Tab-separated table of N, CA, C and O in Angstrom:
chain	number	residue	atom	x	y	z
A	1	MET	N	-13.966	17.935	0.781
A	1	MET	CA	-13.591	17.702	-0.598
A	1	MET	C	-14.522	18.523	-1.482
A	1	MET	O	-15.726	18.485	-1.343
A	2	SER	N	-13.971	19.298	-2.392
A	2	SER	CA	-14.787	20.121	-3.268
A	2	SER	C	-15.469	19.266	-4.322
A	2	SER	O	-15.073	18.138	-4.598
A	3	VAL	N	-16.505	19.833	-4.915
A	3	VAL	CA	-17.216	19.127	-5.984
A	3	VAL	C	-16.278	18.858	-7.142
A	3	VAL	O	-16.278	17.780	-7.724
A	4	LEU	N	-15.418	19.840	-7.447
A	4	LEU	CA	-14.465	19.672	-8.534
A	4	LEU	C	-13.519	18.518	-8.247
A	4	LEU	O	-13.296	17.659	-9.098
A	5	THR	N	-12.982	18.474	-7.048
A	5	THR	CA	-12.068	17.389	-6.682
A	5	THR	C	-12.788	16.051	-6.733
A	5	THR	O	-12.252	15.074	-7.242
A	6	ALA	N	-14.003	15.996	-6.202
A	6	ALA	CA	-14.763	14.746	-6.231
A	6	ALA	C	-14.993	14.290	-7.654
A	6	ALA	O	-14.869	13.107	-7.970
A	7	ALA	N	-15.298	15.229	-8.541
A	7	ALA	CA	-15.537	14.864	-9.941
A	7	ALA	C	-14.271	14.313	-10.577
A	7	ALA	O	-14.312	13.339	-11.318
A	8	VAL	N	-13.141	14.936	-10.280
A	8	VAL	CA	-11.877	14.473	-10.856
A	8	VAL	C	-11.503	13.110	-10.298
A	8	VAL	O	-11.043	12.236	-11.026
A	9	LEU	N	-11.700	12.901	-8.994
A	9	LEU	CA	-11.354	11.623	-8.397
A	9	LEU	C	-12.179	10.489	-8.977
A	9	LEU	O	-11.726	9.370	-9.065
A	10	THR	N	-13.388	10.768	-9.389
A	10	THR	CA	-14.231	9.713	-9.924
A	10	THR	C	-14.200	9.665	-11.447
A	10	THR	O	-14.734	8.746	-12.032
A	11	ALA	N	-13.600	10.664	-12.084
A	11	ALA	CA	-13.564	10.695	-13.544
A	11	ALA	C	-12.142	10.955	-14.031
A	11	ALA	O	-11.808	12.053	-14.441
A	12	PRO	N	-11.284	9.932	-13.997
A	12	PRO	CA	-9.892	10.147	-14.395
A	12	PRO	C	-9.763	10.573	-15.844
A	12	PRO	O	-8.826	11.262	-16.209
A	13	GLN	N	-10.715	10.202	-16.665
A	13	GLN	CA	-10.639	10.567	-18.067
A	13	GLN	C	-10.727	12.079	-18.252
A	13	GLN	O	-10.198	12.621	-19.203
A	14	ALA	N	-11.387	12.791	-17.302
A	14	ALA	CA	-11.472	14.244	-17.384
A	14	ALA	C	-10.088	14.865	-17.255
A	14	ALA	O	-9.732	15.770	-18.009
A	15	VAL	N	-9.297	14.390	-16.319
A	15	VAL	CA	-7.940	14.896	-16.152
A	15	VAL	C	-7.094	14.482	-17.352
A	15	VAL	O	-6.327	15.267	-17.885
A	16	ALA	N	-7.256	13.252	-17.780
A	16	ALA	CA	-6.489	12.767	-18.932
A	16	ALA	C	-6.855	13.543	-20.189
A	16	ALA	O	-5.986	13.834	-21.014
A	17	ALA	N	-8.127	13.912	-20.334
A	17	ALA	CA	-8.551	14.680	-21.506
A	17	ALA	C	-7.961	16.083	-21.466
A	17	ALA	O	-7.590	16.643	-22.494
A	18	GLU	N	-7.859	16.645	-20.261
A	18	GLU	CA	-7.312	17.986	-20.105
A	18	GLU	C	-5.815	17.999	-20.387
A	18	GLU	O	-5.293	18.947	-20.941
A	19	ARG	N	-5.122	16.948	-19.988
A	19	ARG	CA	-3.682	16.836	-20.182
A	19	ARG	C	-3.373	15.458	-20.765
A	19	ARG	O	-2.851	14.592	-20.075
A	20	PRO	N	-3.719	15.237	-22.039
A	20	PRO	CA	-3.584	13.891	-22.614
A	20	PRO	C	-2.150	13.400	-22.731
A	20	PRO	O	-1.900	12.217	-22.597
A	21	ALA	N	-1.184	14.276	-22.956
A	21	ALA	CA	0.198	13.828	-23.129
A	21	ALA	C	0.735	13.138	-21.876
A	21	ALA	O	1.276	12.031	-21.968
A	22	PRO	N	0.606	13.751	-20.670
A	22	PRO	CA	1.109	13.049	-19.485
A	22	PRO	C	0.383	11.732	-19.220
A	22	PRO	O	1.006	10.747	-18.830
A	23	ALA	N	-0.924	11.699	-19.415
A	23	ALA	CA	-1.675	10.464	-19.172
A	23	ALA	C	-1.227	9.372	-20.133
A	23	ALA	O	-1.018	8.231	-19.736
A	24	ALA	N	-1.054	9.710	-21.391
A	24	ALA	CA	-0.619	8.731	-22.387
A	24	ALA	C	0.818	8.291	-22.116
A	24	ALA	O	1.145	7.110	-22.213
A	25	ALA	N	1.673	9.253	-21.761
A	25	ALA	CA	3.069	8.916	-21.473
A	25	ALA	C	3.163	7.993	-20.271
A	25	ALA	O	3.926	7.037	-20.273
A	26	ALA	N	2.381	8.270	-19.252
A	26	ALA	CA	2.401	7.430	-18.057
A	26	ALA	C	1.960	6.021	-18.388
A	26	ALA	O	2.545	5.050	-17.912
A	27	ALA	N	0.917	5.879	-19.185
A	27	ALA	CA	0.446	4.547	-19.567
A	27	ALA	C	1.529	3.799	-20.323
A	27	ALA	O	1.732	2.610	-20.125
A	28	THR	N	2.260	4.487	-21.183
A	28	THR	CA	3.346	3.870	-21.935
A	28	THR	C	4.466	3.450	-20.989
A	28	THR	O	5.041	2.383	-21.142
A	29	VAL	N	4.750	4.271	-19.985
A	29	VAL	CA	5.808	3.972	-19.033
A	29	VAL	C	5.468	2.720	-18.230
A	29	VAL	O	6.339	1.907	-17.935
A	30	CYS	N	4.197	2.533	-17.884
A	30	CYS	CA	3.788	1.348	-17.120
A	30	CYS	C	3.963	0.071	-17.934
A	30	CYS	O	4.240	-0.973	-17.377
A	31	GLY	N	3.794	0.143	-19.233
A	31	GLY	CA	3.903	-1.022	-20.101
A	31	GLY	C	2.593	-1.283	-20.818
A	31	GLY	O	1.589	-0.619	-20.576
A	32	THR	N	2.597	-2.264	-21.668
A	32	THR	CA	1.405	-2.550	-22.448
A	32	THR	C	0.311	-3.178	-21.584
A	32	THR	O	0.600	-3.884	-20.622
A	33	GLY	N	-0.918	-2.880	-21.933
A	33	GLY	CA	-2.065	-3.488	-21.269
A	33	GLY	C	-2.577	-2.733	-20.059
A	33	GLY	O	-3.577	-3.125	-19.468
A	34	TYR	N	-1.929	-1.651	-19.649
A	34	TYR	CA	-2.397	-0.883	-18.495
A	34	TYR	C	-3.423	0.151	-18.933
A	34	TYR	O	-3.236	0.819	-19.945
A	35	THR	N	-4.500	0.261	-18.162
A	35	THR	CA	-5.536	1.252	-18.445
A	35	THR	C	-5.674	2.191	-17.251
A	35	THR	O	-5.511	1.788	-16.095
A	36	LEU	N	-5.997	3.447	-17.543
A	36	LEU	CA	-6.116	4.466	-16.521
A	36	LEU	C	-7.264	4.153	-15.572
A	36	LEU	O	-8.395	3.936	-15.999
A	37	SER	N	-6.965	4.123	-14.280
A	37	SER	CA	-7.963	3.880	-13.248
A	37	SER	C	-8.354	5.179	-12.559
A	37	SER	O	-9.516	5.447	-12.317
A	38	LYS	N	-7.347	6.005	-12.240
A	38	LYS	CA	-7.604	7.237	-11.509
A	38	LYS	C	-6.505	8.245	-11.804
A	38	LYS	O	-5.348	7.873	-11.974
A	39	ALA	N	-6.887	9.516	-11.857
A	39	ALA	CA	-5.936	10.622	-11.975
A	39	ALA	C	-6.304	11.633	-10.905
A	39	ALA	O	-7.425	12.134	-10.885
A	40	ILE	N	-5.379	11.924	-10.008
A	40	ILE	CA	-5.667	12.773	-8.864
A	40	ILE	C	-4.783	14.021	-8.928
A	40	ILE	O	-3.560	13.921	-8.800
A	41	PRO	N	-5.396	15.198	-9.132
A	41	PRO	CA	-4.608	16.435	-9.100
A	41	PRO	C	-4.121	16.694	-7.674
A	41	PRO	O	-4.887	16.541	-6.722
A	42	LEU	N	-2.850	17.071	-7.546
A	42	LEU	CA	-2.271	17.314	-6.227
A	42	LEU	C	-1.670	18.708	-6.168
A	42	LEU	O	-1.123	19.175	-7.156
A	43	PRO	N	-1.720	19.371	-5.012
A	43	PRO	CA	-2.343	18.933	-3.785
A	43	PRO	C	-3.852	18.797	-3.944
A	43	PRO	O	-4.465	19.500	-4.742
A	44	VAL	N	-4.451	17.882	-3.170
A	44	VAL	CA	-5.884	17.648	-3.217
A	44	VAL	C	-6.595	18.951	-2.897
A	44	VAL	O	-6.191	19.695	-2.009
A	45	GLY	N	-7.658	19.226	-3.636
A	45	GLY	CA	-8.424	20.455	-3.454
A	45	GLY	C	-7.973	21.568	-4.383
A	45	GLY	O	-8.602	22.609	-4.452
A	46	THR	N	-6.878	21.330	-5.115
A	46	THR	CA	-6.377	22.316	-6.061
A	46	THR	C	-7.173	22.227	-7.353
A	46	THR	O	-7.487	21.135	-7.814
A	47	ASP	N	-7.481	23.364	-7.930
A	47	ASP	CA	-8.115	23.386	-9.245
A	47	ASP	C	-7.205	22.605	-10.194
A	47	ASP	O	-5.988	22.822	-10.200
A	48	PRO	N	-7.760	21.679	-10.981
A	48	PRO	CA	-6.911	20.870	-11.871
A	48	PRO	C	-5.981	21.689	-12.771
A	48	PRO	O	-4.892	21.251	-13.083
A	49	SER	N	-6.402	22.892	-13.161
A	49	SER	CA	-5.543	23.707	-14.027
A	49	SER	C	-4.358	24.309	-13.264
A	49	SER	O	-3.427	24.812	-13.875
A	50	GLU	N	-4.395	24.256	-11.922
A	50	GLU	CA	-3.320	24.818	-11.105
A	50	GLU	C	-2.550	23.762	-10.317
A	50	GLU	O	-1.763	24.092	-9.430
A	51	ARG	N	-2.750	22.496	-10.630
A	51	ARG	CA	-2.098	21.443	-9.856
A	51	ARG	C	-0.581	21.482	-10.037
A	51	ARG	O	-0.081	21.905	-11.071
A	52	LEU	N	0.107	21.002	-9.026
A	52	LEU	CA	1.565	20.945	-9.048
A	52	LEU	C	2.055	19.557	-9.442
A	52	LEU	O	3.168	19.391	-9.913
A	53	GLY	N	1.207	18.556	-9.233
A	53	GLY	CA	1.517	17.186	-9.602
A	53	GLY	C	0.229	16.441	-9.872
A	53	GLY	O	-0.851	16.886	-9.484
A	54	THR	N	0.337	15.327	-10.559
A	54	THR	CA	-0.816	14.470	-10.810
A	54	THR	C	-0.403	13.036	-10.533
A	54	THR	O	0.609	12.571	-11.061
A	55	LEU	N	-1.172	12.373	-9.697
A	55	LEU	CA	-0.941	10.960	-9.410
A	55	LEU	C	-1.804	10.155	-10.367
A	55	LEU	O	-3.025	10.296	-10.376
A	56	PHE	N	-1.166	9.352	-11.203
A	56	PHE	CA	-1.867	8.477	-12.139
A	56	PHE	C	-1.806	7.045	-11.627
A	56	PHE	O	-0.723	6.563	-11.271
A	57	ALA	N	-2.951	6.379	-11.603
A	57	ALA	CA	-3.022	4.965	-11.214
A	57	ALA	C	-3.559	4.176	-12.404
A	57	ALA	O	-4.583	4.548	-12.993
A	58	TYR	N	-2.865	3.108	-12.762
A	58	TYR	CA	-3.222	2.257	-13.896
A	58	TYR	C	-3.401	0.831	-13.421
A	58	TYR	O	-2.745	0.398	-12.477
A	59	GLU	N	-4.283	0.097	-14.103
A	59	GLU	CA	-4.538	-1.300	-13.778
A	59	GLU	C	-4.275	-2.171	-15.002
A	59	GLU	O	-4.473	-1.750	-16.132
A	60	ASN	N	-3.867	-3.405	-14.715
A	60	ASN	CA	-3.690	-4.413	-15.758
A	60	ASN	C	-3.980	-5.762	-15.111
A	60	ASN	O	-3.110	-6.353	-14.478
A	61	GLY	N	-5.222	-6.217	-15.255
A	61	GLY	CA	-5.617	-7.450	-14.580
A	61	GLY	C	-5.566	-7.210	-13.084
A	61	GLY	O	-6.159	-6.283	-12.577
A	62	GLY	N	-4.819	-8.004	-12.352
A	62	GLY	CA	-4.692	-7.835	-10.908
A	62	GLY	C	-3.502	-7.005	-10.487
A	62	GLY	O	-3.197	-6.902	-9.308
A	63	LYS	N	-2.806	-6.392	-11.456
A	63	LYS	CA	-1.616	-5.608	-11.145
A	63	LYS	C	-1.921	-4.116	-11.231
A	63	LYS	O	-2.782	-3.694	-11.989
A	64	GLY	N	-1.188	-3.327	-10.459
A	64	GLY	CA	-1.346	-1.878	-10.483
A	64	GLY	C	-0.020	-1.188	-10.740
A	64	GLY	O	1.049	-1.739	-10.475
A	65	CYS	N	-0.103	0.035	-11.265
A	65	CYS	CA	1.063	0.851	-11.567
A	65	CYS	C	0.711	2.291	-11.208
A	65	CYS	O	-0.380	2.762	-11.543
A	66	VAL	N	1.621	2.984	-10.512
A	66	VAL	CA	1.404	4.388	-10.190
A	66	VAL	C	2.576	5.232	-10.668
A	66	VAL	O	3.723	4.783	-10.679
A	67	ILE	N	2.221	6.453	-11.064
A	67	ILE	CA	3.207	7.431	-11.527
A	67	ILE	C	2.822	8.779	-10.937
A	67	ILE	O	1.645	9.134	-10.925
A	68	LEU	N	3.790	9.532	-10.459
A	68	LEU	CA	3.564	10.903	-10.006
A	68	LEU	C	4.145	11.828	-11.059
A	68	LEU	O	5.357	11.861	-11.265
A	69	ASP	N	3.267	12.554	-11.740
A	69	ASP	CA	3.666	13.456	-12.817
A	69	ASP	C	4.033	14.818	-12.232
A	69	ASP	O	3.300	15.353	-11.400
A	70	ASN	N	5.146	15.369	-12.655
A	70	ASN	CA	5.610	16.683	-12.215
A	70	ASN	C	5.003	17.734	-13.142
A	70	ASN	O	5.349	17.809	-14.309
A	71	ASN	N	4.116	18.561	-12.609
A	71	ASN	CA	3.484	19.626	-13.389
A	71	ASN	C	4.138	20.987	-13.143
A	71	ASN	O	3.649	21.996	-13.637
A	72	VAL	N	5.236	21.028	-12.373
A	72	VAL	CA	5.892	22.281	-12.016
A	72	VAL	C	6.754	22.803	-13.162
A	72	VAL	O	6.884	23.998	-13.359
A	73	GLY	N	7.345	21.915	-13.927
A	73	GLY	CA	8.169	22.334	-15.053
A	73	GLY	C	9.652	22.418	-14.763
A	73	GLY	O	10.434	22.843	-15.601
A	74	ARG	N	10.058	22.025	-13.560
A	74	ARG	CA	11.482	21.978	-13.222
A	74	ARG	C	11.701	20.819	-12.251
A	74	ARG	O	10.771	20.335	-11.628
A	75	SER	N	12.931	20.405	-12.109
A	75	SER	CA	13.255	19.271	-11.264
A	75	SER	C	12.849	19.537	-9.814
A	75	SER	O	13.096	20.620	-9.277
A	76	GLN	N	12.199	18.545	-9.205
A	76	GLN	CA	11.739	18.614	-7.827
A	76	GLN	C	12.037	17.286	-7.149
A	76	GLN	O	12.137	16.252	-7.814
A	77	TYR	N	12.142	17.309	-5.811
A	77	TYR	CA	12.188	16.056	-5.077
A	77	TYR	C	10.809	15.424	-5.208
A	77	TYR	O	9.784	16.077	-5.006
A	78	MET	N	10.776	14.139	-5.561
A	78	MET	CA	9.512	13.426	-5.725
A	78	MET	C	9.643	12.022	-5.159
A	78	MET	O	10.716	11.420	-5.225
A	79	LEU	N	8.544	11.524	-4.608
A	79	LEU	CA	8.472	10.152	-4.122
A	79	LEU	C	7.093	9.620	-4.461
A	79	LEU	O	6.085	10.296	-4.258
A	80	VAL	N	7.053	8.417	-4.994
A	80	VAL	CA	5.793	7.703	-5.165
A	80	VAL	C	6.024	6.292	-4.633
A	80	VAL	O	7.058	5.678	-4.894
A	81	GLN	N	5.067	5.826	-3.821
A	81	GLN	CA	5.187	4.508	-3.181
A	81	GLN	C	3.830	3.829	-3.196
A	81	GLN	O	2.805	4.470	-2.992
A	82	VAL	N	3.841	2.527	-3.427
A	82	VAL	CA	2.623	1.724	-3.358
A	82	VAL	C	2.953	0.452	-2.579
A	82	VAL	O	4.038	-0.102	-2.726
A	83	CYS	N	2.018	0.048	-1.716
A	83	CYS	CA	2.223	-1.124	-0.868
A	83	CYS	C	1.050	-2.073	-1.027
A	83	CYS	O	-0.041	-1.657	-1.407
A	84	LYS	N	1.280	-3.317	-0.700
A	84	LYS	CA	0.162	-4.239	-0.601
A	84	LYS	C	-0.642	-3.861	0.639
A	84	LYS	O	-0.153	-3.150	1.521
A	85	VAL	N	-1.868	-4.335	0.726
A	85	VAL	CA	-2.735	-4.035	1.862
A	85	VAL	C	-2.004	-4.363	3.153
A	85	VAL	O	-1.312	-5.371	3.250
A	86	GLY	N	-2.143	-3.493	4.149
A	86	GLY	CA	-1.476	-3.692	5.424
A	86	GLY	C	-0.099	-3.048	5.470
A	86	GLY	O	0.596	-3.132	6.464
A	87	GLY	N	0.306	-2.393	4.371
A	87	GLY	CA	1.590	-1.701	4.345
A	87	GLY	C	2.786	-2.603	4.165
A	87	GLY	O	3.921	-2.188	4.374
A	88	THR	N	2.559	-3.857	3.769
A	88	THR	CA	3.668	-4.779	3.560
A	88	THR	C	4.104	-4.744	2.110
A	88	THR	O	3.367	-4.324	1.230
A	89	SER	N	5.288	-5.174	1.854
A	89	SER	CA	5.818	-5.313	0.504
A	89	SER	C	5.618	-4.044	-0.317
A	89	SER	O	4.881	-4.018	-1.296
A	90	CYS	N	6.287	-2.970	0.115
A	90	CYS	CA	6.179	-1.677	-0.564
A	90	CYS	C	7.240	-1.540	-1.651
A	90	CYS	O	8.341	-2.058	-1.517
A	91	ALA	N	6.885	-0.811	-2.700
A	91	ALA	CA	7.828	-0.447	-3.753
A	91	ALA	C	7.756	1.069	-3.906
A	91	ALA	O	6.674	1.654	-3.809
A	92	LYS	N	8.915	1.714	-4.108
A	92	LYS	CA	8.897	3.166	-4.261
A	92	LYS	C	9.958	3.623	-5.244
A	92	LYS	O	10.899	2.894	-5.560
A	93	ASP	N	9.781	4.844	-5.706
A	93	ASP	CA	10.754	5.535	-6.533
A	93	ASP	C	10.862	6.940	-5.960
A	93	ASP	O	9.847	7.617	-5.773
A	94	ALA	N	12.065	7.365	-5.628
A	94	ALA	CA	12.277	8.683	-5.036
A	94	ALA	C	13.550	9.294	-5.596
A	94	ALA	O	14.486	8.588	-5.943
A	95	GLY	N	13.558	10.610	-5.678
A	95	GLY	CA	14.720	11.344	-6.153
A	95	GLY	C	14.288	12.675	-6.720
A	95	GLY	O	13.148	13.104	-6.526
A	96	ASN	N	15.193	13.332	-7.431
A	96	ASN	CA	14.869	14.590	-8.089
A	96	ASN	C	14.544	14.297	-9.548
A	96	ASN	O	15.375	13.740	-10.267
A	97	PHE	N	13.322	14.674	-9.944
A	97	PHE	CA	12.840	14.373	-11.290
A	97	PHE	C	12.195	15.613	-11.901
A	97	PHE	O	11.502	16.359	-11.213
A	98	SER	N	12.382	15.794	-13.197
A	98	SER	CA	11.743	16.912	-13.887
A	98	SER	C	10.447	16.492	-14.574
A	98	SER	O	9.624	17.351	-14.885
A	99	GLU	N	10.262	15.190	-14.803
A	99	GLU	CA	9.053	14.738	-15.485
A	99	GLU	C	8.130	13.927	-14.585
A	99	GLU	O	6.969	14.272	-14.430
A	100	TYR	N	8.610	12.824	-14.035
A	100	TYR	CA	7.753	11.989	-13.198
A	100	TYR	C	8.588	11.067	-12.326
A	100	TYR	O	9.735	10.776	-12.621
A	101	ALA	N	7.943	10.611	-11.234
A	101	ALA	CA	8.502	9.554	-10.388
A	101	ALA	C	7.705	8.296	-10.683
A	101	ALA	O	6.497	8.336	-10.848
A	102	GLY	N	8.374	7.171	-10.739
A	102	GLY	CA	7.727	5.912	-11.080
A	102	GLY	C	8.211	5.464	-12.438
A	102	GLY	O	9.124	6.056	-12.995
A	103	PRO	N	7.656	4.447	-12.958
A	103	PRO	CA	6.494	3.713	-12.463
A	103	PRO	C	6.856	2.811	-11.276
A	103	PRO	O	7.973	2.325	-11.172
A	104	VAL	N	5.877	2.648	-10.406
A	104	VAL	CA	6.001	1.748	-9.281
A	104	VAL	C	4.832	0.769	-9.373
A	104	VAL	O	3.691	1.174	-9.629
A	105	TYR	N	5.127	-0.511	-9.176
A	105	TYR	CA	4.139	-1.563	-9.398
A	105	TYR	C	3.754	-2.273	-8.102
A	105	TYR	O	4.567	-2.375	-7.187
A	106	VAL	N	2.527	-2.771	-8.078
A	106	VAL	CA	2.057	-3.628	-6.997
A	106	VAL	C	1.330	-4.797	-7.649
A	106	VAL	O	0.568	-4.614	-8.597
A	107	SER	N	1.613	-5.997	-7.174
A	107	SER	CA	1.052	-7.189	-7.817
A	107	SER	C	-0.397	-7.442	-7.435
A	107	SER	O	-1.134	-8.068	-8.182
A	108	SER	N	-0.823	-6.966	-6.299
A	108	SER	CA	-2.207	-7.120	-5.860
A	108	SER	C	-2.670	-5.760	-5.377
A	108	SER	O	-2.343	-5.346	-4.273
A	109	PHE	N	-3.402	-5.028	-6.237
A	109	PHE	CA	-3.626	-3.616	-5.968
A	109	PHE	C	-4.866	-3.276	-5.155
A	109	PHE	O	-5.039	-2.134	-4.745
A	110	ALA	N	-5.770	-4.205	-4.878
A	110	ALA	CA	-7.002	-3.869	-4.163
A	110	ALA	C	-6.677	-3.192	-2.833
A	110	ALA	O	-5.954	-3.741	-2.014
A	111	CYS	N	-7.182	-1.983	-2.663
A	111	CYS	CA	-6.976	-1.185	-1.437
A	111	CYS	C	-5.504	-0.924	-1.132
A	111	CYS	O	-5.141	-0.709	0.032
A	112	ALA	N	-4.646	-0.948	-2.126
A	112	ALA	CA	-3.209	-0.743	-1.911
A	112	ALA	C	-2.936	0.708	-1.518
A	112	ALA	O	-3.322	1.628	-2.236
A	113	PRO	N	-2.292	0.946	-0.360
A	113	PRO	CA	-1.968	2.312	0.039
A	113	PRO	C	-0.932	2.928	-0.898
A	113	PRO	O	0.056	2.284	-1.252
A	114	VAL	N	-1.181	4.182	-1.276
A	114	VAL	CA	-0.288	4.911	-2.169
A	114	VAL	C	0.131	6.209	-1.486
A	114	VAL	O	-0.693	6.898	-0.889
A	115	THR	N	1.417	6.535	-1.596
A	115	THR	CA	1.957	7.776	-1.060
A	115	THR	C	2.596	8.552	-2.200
A	115	THR	O	3.290	7.963	-3.030
A	116	ALA	N	2.348	9.857	-2.245
A	116	ALA	CA	2.963	10.742	-3.240
A	116	ALA	C	3.463	11.985	-2.518
A	116	ALA	O	2.720	12.605	-1.752
A	117	LYS	N	4.741	12.325	-2.756
A	117	LYS	CA	5.330	13.513	-2.139
A	117	LYS	C	6.079	14.302	-3.199
A	117	LYS	O	6.676	13.723	-4.108
A	118	MET	N	6.060	15.626	-3.044
A	118	MET	CA	6.817	16.484	-3.953
A	118	MET	C	7.164	17.772	-3.217
A	118	MET	O	6.369	18.281	-2.426
A	119	GLY	N	8.353	18.290	-3.479
A	119	GLY	CA	8.776	19.544	-2.882
A	119	GLY	C	10.145	19.949	-3.381
A	119	GLY	O	10.745	19.265	-4.208
A	120	SER	N	10.627	21.052	-2.849
A	120	SER	CA	11.965	21.495	-3.244
A	120	SER	C	13.032	20.575	-2.662
A	120	SER	O	14.132	20.483	-3.183
A	121	SER	N	12.683	19.869	-1.565
A	121	SER	CA	13.555	18.851	-0.978
A	121	SER	C	12.681	17.880	-0.187
A	121	SER	O	11.491	18.133	0.004
A	122	SER	N	13.279	16.801	0.304
A	122	SER	CA	12.497	15.814	1.064
A	122	SER	C	11.984	16.380	2.382
A	122	SER	O	11.041	15.850	2.966
A	123	SER	N	12.574	17.478	2.848
A	123	SER	CA	12.116	18.092	4.103
A	123	SER	C	11.289	19.358	3.867
A	123	SER	O	10.838	19.986	4.817
A	124	SER	N	11.100	19.741	2.622
A	124	SER	CA	10.313	20.926	2.275
A	124	SER	C	9.288	20.541	1.209
A	124	SER	O	9.484	20.768	0.022
A	125	LEU	N	8.187	19.920	1.665
A	125	LEU	CA	7.184	19.358	0.759
A	125	LEU	C	5.993	20.283	0.594
A	125	LEU	O	5.536	20.882	1.555
A	126	TYR	N	5.469	20.379	-0.619
A	126	TYR	CA	4.189	21.039	-0.839
A	126	TYR	C	3.123	20.033	-1.250
A	126	TYR	O	1.956	20.366	-1.310
A	127	ILE	N	3.527	18.797	-1.516
A	127	ILE	CA	2.594	17.685	-1.702
A	127	ILE	C	3.027	16.581	-0.745
A	127	ILE	O	4.179	16.145	-0.774
A	128	ASN	N	2.108	16.151	0.101
A	128	ASN	CA	2.352	15.043	1.015
A	128	ASN	C	1.040	14.273	1.112
A	128	ASN	O	0.244	14.484	2.019
A	129	TYR	N	0.809	13.395	0.143
A	129	TYR	CA	-0.471	12.731	-0.044
A	129	TYR	C	-0.351	11.242	0.267
A	129	TYR	O	0.599	10.599	-0.158
A	130	LYS	N	-1.327	10.721	0.992
A	130	LYS	CA	-1.398	9.285	1.223
A	130	LYS	C	-2.862	8.876	1.208
A	130	LYS	O	-3.704	9.546	1.797
A	131	SER	N	-3.145	7.773	0.534
A	131	SER	CA	-4.513	7.289	0.464
A	131	SER	C	-4.540	5.783	0.288
A	131	SER	O	-3.708	5.212	-0.411
A	132	ASP	N	-5.529	5.163	0.924
A	132	ASP	CA	-5.783	3.741	0.727
A	132	ASP	C	-6.814	3.524	-0.374
A	132	ASP	O	-7.217	2.393	-0.639
A	133	TYR	N	-7.265	4.605	-1.017
A	133	TYR	CA	-8.378	4.508	-1.948
A	133	TYR	C	-8.036	4.918	-3.369
A	133	TYR	O	-8.886	5.317	-4.128
A	134	VAL	N	-6.773	4.832	-3.731
A	134	VAL	CA	-6.366	5.147	-5.108
A	134	VAL	C	-6.824	4.015	-6.033
A	134	VAL	O	-7.358	4.268	-7.100
A	135	PHE	N	-6.643	2.787	-5.582
A	135	PHE	CA	-7.126	1.631	-6.337
A	135	PHE	C	-8.422	1.144	-5.702
A	135	PHE	O	-8.598	1.269	-4.489
A	136	PRO	N	-9.326	0.569	-6.484
A	136	PRO	CA	-10.589	0.096	-5.904
A	136	PRO	C	-10.364	-1.035	-4.905
A	136	PRO	O	-9.422	-1.796	-5.030
A	137	CYS	N	-11.240	-1.071	-3.923
A	137	CYS	CA	-11.194	-2.132	-2.914
A	137	CYS	C	-12.157	-3.240	-3.320
A	137	CYS	O	-13.333	-2.995	-3.510
A	138	GLY	N	-11.627	-4.443	-3.456
A	138	GLY	CA	-12.486	-5.582	-3.760
A	138	GLY	C	-12.611	-5.922	-5.202
A	138	GLY	O	-12.183	-5.387	-6.107
């Protein structure tokens, strides 16, 4: 993991400051009371100014919301999924989107696995991201 990526993963406000419109729009899409927890430029390791997508994670009390922002500028196949710990009770949004996939909600977000995919089709992906560490554990 590069220093730049590590800094972005730990400082979501840096990504939000660089691209405030998508971060603000995503928060509005999640609903009132959600605050930005993490913003991850995708693919991981990509310079934030060259990212193809951004995974936004928001929290509201014990609930979580994720959105995959399309930074390509044209409609792409996108999938965003969040599950409760252990991979049970998953919620997802998938299809061709020009702006974002989601919002997708999880009622108990601690260590909730999140998957984000994007490509020209579901079988031709340039983003295939999965992490158990999008939301804080504990």
